CSV table of C-alpha atoms in Angstrom, one decimal:
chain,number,residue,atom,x,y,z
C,1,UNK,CA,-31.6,14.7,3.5
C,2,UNK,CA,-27.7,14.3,4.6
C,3,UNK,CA,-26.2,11.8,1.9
C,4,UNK,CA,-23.6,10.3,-0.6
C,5,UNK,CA,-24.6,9.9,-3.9
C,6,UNK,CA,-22.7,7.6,-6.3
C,7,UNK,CA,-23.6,7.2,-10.2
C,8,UNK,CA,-23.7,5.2,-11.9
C,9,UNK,CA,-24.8,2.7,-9.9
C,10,UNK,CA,-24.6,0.1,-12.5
C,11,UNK,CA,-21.8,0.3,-15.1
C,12,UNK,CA,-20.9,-2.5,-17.7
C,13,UNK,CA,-18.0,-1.2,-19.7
C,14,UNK,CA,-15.1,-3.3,-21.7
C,15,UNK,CA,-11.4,-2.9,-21.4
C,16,UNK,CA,-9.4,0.6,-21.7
C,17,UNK,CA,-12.3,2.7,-22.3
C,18,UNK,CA,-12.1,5.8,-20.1
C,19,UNK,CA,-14.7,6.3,-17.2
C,20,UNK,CA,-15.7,8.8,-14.5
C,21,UNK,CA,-18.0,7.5,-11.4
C,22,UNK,CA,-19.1,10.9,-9.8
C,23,UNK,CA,-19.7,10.9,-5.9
C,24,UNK,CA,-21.1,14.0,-4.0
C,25,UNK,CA,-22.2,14.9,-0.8
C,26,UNK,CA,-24.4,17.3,0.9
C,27,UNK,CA,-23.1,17.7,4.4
C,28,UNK,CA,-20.6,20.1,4.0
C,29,UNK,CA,-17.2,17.0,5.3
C,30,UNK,CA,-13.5,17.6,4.9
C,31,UNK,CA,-12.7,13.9,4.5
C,32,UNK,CA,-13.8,12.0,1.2
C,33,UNK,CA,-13.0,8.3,0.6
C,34,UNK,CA,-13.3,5.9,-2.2
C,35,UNK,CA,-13.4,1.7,-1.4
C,36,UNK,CA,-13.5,-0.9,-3.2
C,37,UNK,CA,-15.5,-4.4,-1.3
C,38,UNK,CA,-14.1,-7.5,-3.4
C,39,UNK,CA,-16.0,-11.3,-1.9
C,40,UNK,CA,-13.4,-12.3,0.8
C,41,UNK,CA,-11.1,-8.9,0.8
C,42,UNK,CA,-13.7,-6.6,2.6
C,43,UNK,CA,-13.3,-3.1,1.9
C,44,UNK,CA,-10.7,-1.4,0.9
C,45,UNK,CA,-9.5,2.2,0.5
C,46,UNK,CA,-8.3,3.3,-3.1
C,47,UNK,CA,-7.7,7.0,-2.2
C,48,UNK,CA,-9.0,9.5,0.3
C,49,UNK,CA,-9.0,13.5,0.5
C,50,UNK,CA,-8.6,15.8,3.5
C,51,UNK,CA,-9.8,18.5,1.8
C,52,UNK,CA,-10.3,20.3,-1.2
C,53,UNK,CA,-7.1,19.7,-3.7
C,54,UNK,CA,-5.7,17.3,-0.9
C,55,UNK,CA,-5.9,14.1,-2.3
C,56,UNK,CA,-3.4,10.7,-0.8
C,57,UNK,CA,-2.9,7.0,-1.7
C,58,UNK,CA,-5.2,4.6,0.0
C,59,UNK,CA,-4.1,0.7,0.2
C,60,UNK,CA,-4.9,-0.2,-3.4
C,61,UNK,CA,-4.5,2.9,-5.8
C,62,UNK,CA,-2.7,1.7,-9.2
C,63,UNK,CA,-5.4,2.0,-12.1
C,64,UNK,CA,-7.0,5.1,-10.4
C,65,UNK,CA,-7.2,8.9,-10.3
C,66,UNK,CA,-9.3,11.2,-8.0
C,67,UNK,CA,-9.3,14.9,-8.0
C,68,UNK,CA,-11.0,17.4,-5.6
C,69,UNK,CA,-11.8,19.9,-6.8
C,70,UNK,CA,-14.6,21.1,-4.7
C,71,UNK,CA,-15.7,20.6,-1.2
C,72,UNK,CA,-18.9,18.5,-2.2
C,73,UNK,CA,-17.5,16.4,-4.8
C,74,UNK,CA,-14.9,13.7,-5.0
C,75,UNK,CA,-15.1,11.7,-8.5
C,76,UNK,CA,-12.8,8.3,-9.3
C,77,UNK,CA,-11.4,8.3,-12.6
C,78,UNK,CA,-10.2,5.0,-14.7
C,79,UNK,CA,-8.7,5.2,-17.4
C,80,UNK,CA,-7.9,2.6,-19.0
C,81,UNK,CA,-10.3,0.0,-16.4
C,82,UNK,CA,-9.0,-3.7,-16.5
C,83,UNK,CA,-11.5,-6.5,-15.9
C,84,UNK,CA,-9.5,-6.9,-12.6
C,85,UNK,CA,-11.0,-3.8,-11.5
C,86,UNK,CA,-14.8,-5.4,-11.7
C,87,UNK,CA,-16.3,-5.0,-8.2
C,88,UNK,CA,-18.6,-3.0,-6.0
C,89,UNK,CA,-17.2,1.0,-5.0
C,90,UNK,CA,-18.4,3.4,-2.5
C,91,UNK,CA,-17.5,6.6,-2.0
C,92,UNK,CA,-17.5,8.0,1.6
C,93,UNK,CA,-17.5,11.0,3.5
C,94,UNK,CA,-17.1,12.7,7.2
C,95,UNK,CA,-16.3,15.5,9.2
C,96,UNK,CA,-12.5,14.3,9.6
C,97,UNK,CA,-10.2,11.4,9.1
C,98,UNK,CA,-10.1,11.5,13.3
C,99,UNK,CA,-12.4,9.4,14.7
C,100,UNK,CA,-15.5,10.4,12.5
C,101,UNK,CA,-17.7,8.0,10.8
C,102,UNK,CA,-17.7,7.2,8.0
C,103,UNK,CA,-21.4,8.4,5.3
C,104,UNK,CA,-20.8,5.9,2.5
C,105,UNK,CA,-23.3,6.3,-0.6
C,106,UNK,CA,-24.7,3.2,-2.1
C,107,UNK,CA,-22.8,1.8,-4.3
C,108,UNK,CA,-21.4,1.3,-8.1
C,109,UNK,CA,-21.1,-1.8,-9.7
C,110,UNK,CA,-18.6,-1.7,-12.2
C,111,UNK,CA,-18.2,-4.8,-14.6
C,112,UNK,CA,-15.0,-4.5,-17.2
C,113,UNK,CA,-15.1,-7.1,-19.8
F,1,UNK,CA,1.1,-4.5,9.7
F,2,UNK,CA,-2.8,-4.1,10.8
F,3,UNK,CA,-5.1,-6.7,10.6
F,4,UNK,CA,-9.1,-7.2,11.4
F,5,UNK,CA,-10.7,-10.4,12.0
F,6,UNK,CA,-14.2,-11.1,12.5
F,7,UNK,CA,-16.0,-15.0,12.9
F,8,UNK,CA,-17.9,-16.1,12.0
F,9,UNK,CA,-17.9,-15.5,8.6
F,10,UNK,CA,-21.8,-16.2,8.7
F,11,UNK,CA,-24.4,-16.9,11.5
F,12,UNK,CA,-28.2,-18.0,11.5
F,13,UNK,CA,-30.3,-17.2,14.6
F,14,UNK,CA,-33.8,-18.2,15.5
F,15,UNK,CA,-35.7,-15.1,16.1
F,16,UNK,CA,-35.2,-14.4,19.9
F,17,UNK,CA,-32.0,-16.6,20.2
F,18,UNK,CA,-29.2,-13.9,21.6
F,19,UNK,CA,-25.7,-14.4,20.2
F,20,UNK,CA,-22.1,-12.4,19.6
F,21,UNK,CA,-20.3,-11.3,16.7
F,22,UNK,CA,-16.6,-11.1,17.3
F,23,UNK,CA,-14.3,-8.9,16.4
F,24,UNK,CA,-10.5,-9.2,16.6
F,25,UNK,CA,-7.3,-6.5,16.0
F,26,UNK,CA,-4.3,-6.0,15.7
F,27,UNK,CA,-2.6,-2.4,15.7
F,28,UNK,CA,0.0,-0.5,16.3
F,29,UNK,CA,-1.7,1.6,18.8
F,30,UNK,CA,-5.9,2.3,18.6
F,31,UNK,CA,-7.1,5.1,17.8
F,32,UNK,CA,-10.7,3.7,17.4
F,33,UNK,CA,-12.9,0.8,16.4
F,34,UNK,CA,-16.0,1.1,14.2
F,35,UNK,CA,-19.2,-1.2,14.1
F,36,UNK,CA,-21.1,-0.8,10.9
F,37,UNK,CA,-24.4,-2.9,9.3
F,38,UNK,CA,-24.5,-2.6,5.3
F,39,UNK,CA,-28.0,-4.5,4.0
F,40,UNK,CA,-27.8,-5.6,0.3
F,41,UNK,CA,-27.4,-3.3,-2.3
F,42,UNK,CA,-26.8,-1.0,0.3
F,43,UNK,CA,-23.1,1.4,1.9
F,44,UNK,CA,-22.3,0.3,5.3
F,45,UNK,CA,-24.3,2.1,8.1
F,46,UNK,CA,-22.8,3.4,11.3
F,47,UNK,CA,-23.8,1.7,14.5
F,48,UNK,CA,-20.7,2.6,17.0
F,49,UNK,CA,-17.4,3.7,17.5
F,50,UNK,CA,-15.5,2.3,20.6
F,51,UNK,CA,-12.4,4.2,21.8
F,52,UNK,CA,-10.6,2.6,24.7
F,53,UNK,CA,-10.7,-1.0,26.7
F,54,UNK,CA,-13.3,-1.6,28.9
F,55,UNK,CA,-15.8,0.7,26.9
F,56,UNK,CA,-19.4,-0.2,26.0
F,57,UNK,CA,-22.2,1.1,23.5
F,58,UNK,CA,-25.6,0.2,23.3
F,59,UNK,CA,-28.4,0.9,21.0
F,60,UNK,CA,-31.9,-0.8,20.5
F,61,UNK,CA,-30.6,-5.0,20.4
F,62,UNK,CA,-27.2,-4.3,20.1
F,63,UNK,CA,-24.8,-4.1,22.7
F,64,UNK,CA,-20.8,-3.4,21.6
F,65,UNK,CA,-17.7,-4.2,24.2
F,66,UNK,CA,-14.0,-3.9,23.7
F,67,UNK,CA,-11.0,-5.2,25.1
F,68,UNK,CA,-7.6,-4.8,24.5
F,69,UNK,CA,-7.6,-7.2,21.8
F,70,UNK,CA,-10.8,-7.6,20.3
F,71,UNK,CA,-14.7,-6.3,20.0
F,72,UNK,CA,-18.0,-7.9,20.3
F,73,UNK,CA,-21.1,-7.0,19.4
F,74,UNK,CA,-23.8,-8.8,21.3
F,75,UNK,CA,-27.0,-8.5,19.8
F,76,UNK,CA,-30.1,-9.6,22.1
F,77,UNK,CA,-33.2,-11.1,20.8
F,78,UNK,CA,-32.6,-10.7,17.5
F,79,UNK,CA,-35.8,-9.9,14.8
F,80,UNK,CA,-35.5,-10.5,11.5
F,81,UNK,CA,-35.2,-7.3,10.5
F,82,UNK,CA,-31.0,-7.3,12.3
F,83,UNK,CA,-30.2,-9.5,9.3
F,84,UNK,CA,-27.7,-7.8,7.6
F,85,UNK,CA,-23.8,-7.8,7.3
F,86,UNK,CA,-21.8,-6.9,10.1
F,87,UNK,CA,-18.2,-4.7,9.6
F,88,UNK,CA,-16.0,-4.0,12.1
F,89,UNK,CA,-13.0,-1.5,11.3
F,90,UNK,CA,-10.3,0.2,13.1
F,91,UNK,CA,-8.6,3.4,13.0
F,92,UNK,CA,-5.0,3.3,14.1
F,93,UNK,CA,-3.1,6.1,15.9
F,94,UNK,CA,-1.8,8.3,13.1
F,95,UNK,CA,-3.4,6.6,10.6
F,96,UNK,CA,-6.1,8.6,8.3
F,97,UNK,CA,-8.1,6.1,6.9
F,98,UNK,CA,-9.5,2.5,8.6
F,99,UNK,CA,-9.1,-0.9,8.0
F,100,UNK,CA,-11.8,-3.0,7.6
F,101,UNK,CA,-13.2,-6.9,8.1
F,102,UNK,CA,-14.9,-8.8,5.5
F,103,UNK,CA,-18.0,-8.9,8.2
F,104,UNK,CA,-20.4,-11.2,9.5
F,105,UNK,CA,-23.3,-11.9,7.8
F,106,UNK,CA,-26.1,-12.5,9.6
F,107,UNK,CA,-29.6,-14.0,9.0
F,108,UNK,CA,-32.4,-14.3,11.5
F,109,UNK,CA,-35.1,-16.8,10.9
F,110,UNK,CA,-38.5,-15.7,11.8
């Protein structure tokens, strides 16, 4: 089955502790995309990738790192998370960044207390 | 700077009772706009992608239209089972990423 998968997809973690939340998918797309949806603010992109070790600034990247380092998988990296970072992510994939839907997996819930 | 709006914010139906979510831009030029549906718990879905004025999509209950200005997506005896949030995002020319809405979030009372 073609999909995006995101884990955790719960995470409860406190302040400046270090964490990783994988996304991979399985049908073989250039384009990679992690969002942040926030109650009022919709979604919005942290970073994207064309391709693999292409990586770019989305709208709202400060606290984040990606890296691609493979076709399939595409993994956000806080570091030190801040409690202003608490919301709902999805990563998302497709063919292209031109006029190609977006595949979004279903979700982590981060929480930083 | 680009901008998405969509009203209302939230909209109940009576099962049957046809309505129109709306959808409205602003870009520097459009390269594309996007309809998705994301259920709770649950990543957006892809319904559509509309690429120039005057252009419609249909599938099942919903029908989507744009113009130069905004989008609708007309959904036509609704069942309860179309209740779900509504995005709309757009794609501007040069642009590699899209902009989204906060959505419409429908319910649709048996």
């Amino acid at each position: 089955e073609a999909q995006v998968t995101q884990n955790p997809r719960y995470l409860i973690t406190v302040t400046g502790k270090k964490l990783t939340v994988t996304c991979s998918q399985n049908m073989n797309h250039e384009y990679m995309s992690w969002y942040r949806q926030d109650p009022g603010l919709g979604l919005r992109q942290i970073y994207y990738s064309m391709n693999v070790e292409v990586t770019d600034k989305g709208d709202v990247p400060e606290g984040y790192k990606v890296s691609r380092k493979e076709k399939r998988n595409f993994p956000l990296i806080l570091e030190s998370p801040s409690p202003n970072q608490t919301s709902l992510y999805f990563c998302a994939s497709s063919w292209s960044s031109y006029n190609s839907p977006l595949h979004f997996g279903n979700g982590t819930r981060l929480t930083v207390t | 700077e680009d901008q998405v709006t969509q009203s209302p914010e939230a909209l109940r139906l009576q099962e049957g009772e046809s309505s129109s979510l709306n959808c409205s831009y602003t870009v520097s030029g459009l390269r594309g706009l996007f309809w998705y549906r994301q259920d709770p718990g649950k990543g957006p879905e892809f319904l559509f992608t509309l690429y120039s004025a005057g252009e419609e999509k249909e599938k099942e209950r919903l029908k989507a239209t744009l113009t130069k200005k905004e989008s609708f997506l007309h959904i036509t005896a609704p069942k309860p089972e179309d209740s779900a949030t509504y995005l709309c995002a757009v794609q501007a020319t040069g642009a590699n990423n899209l902009f989204f809405g906060t959505g419409t979030r429908l319910t649709v009372i048996p």
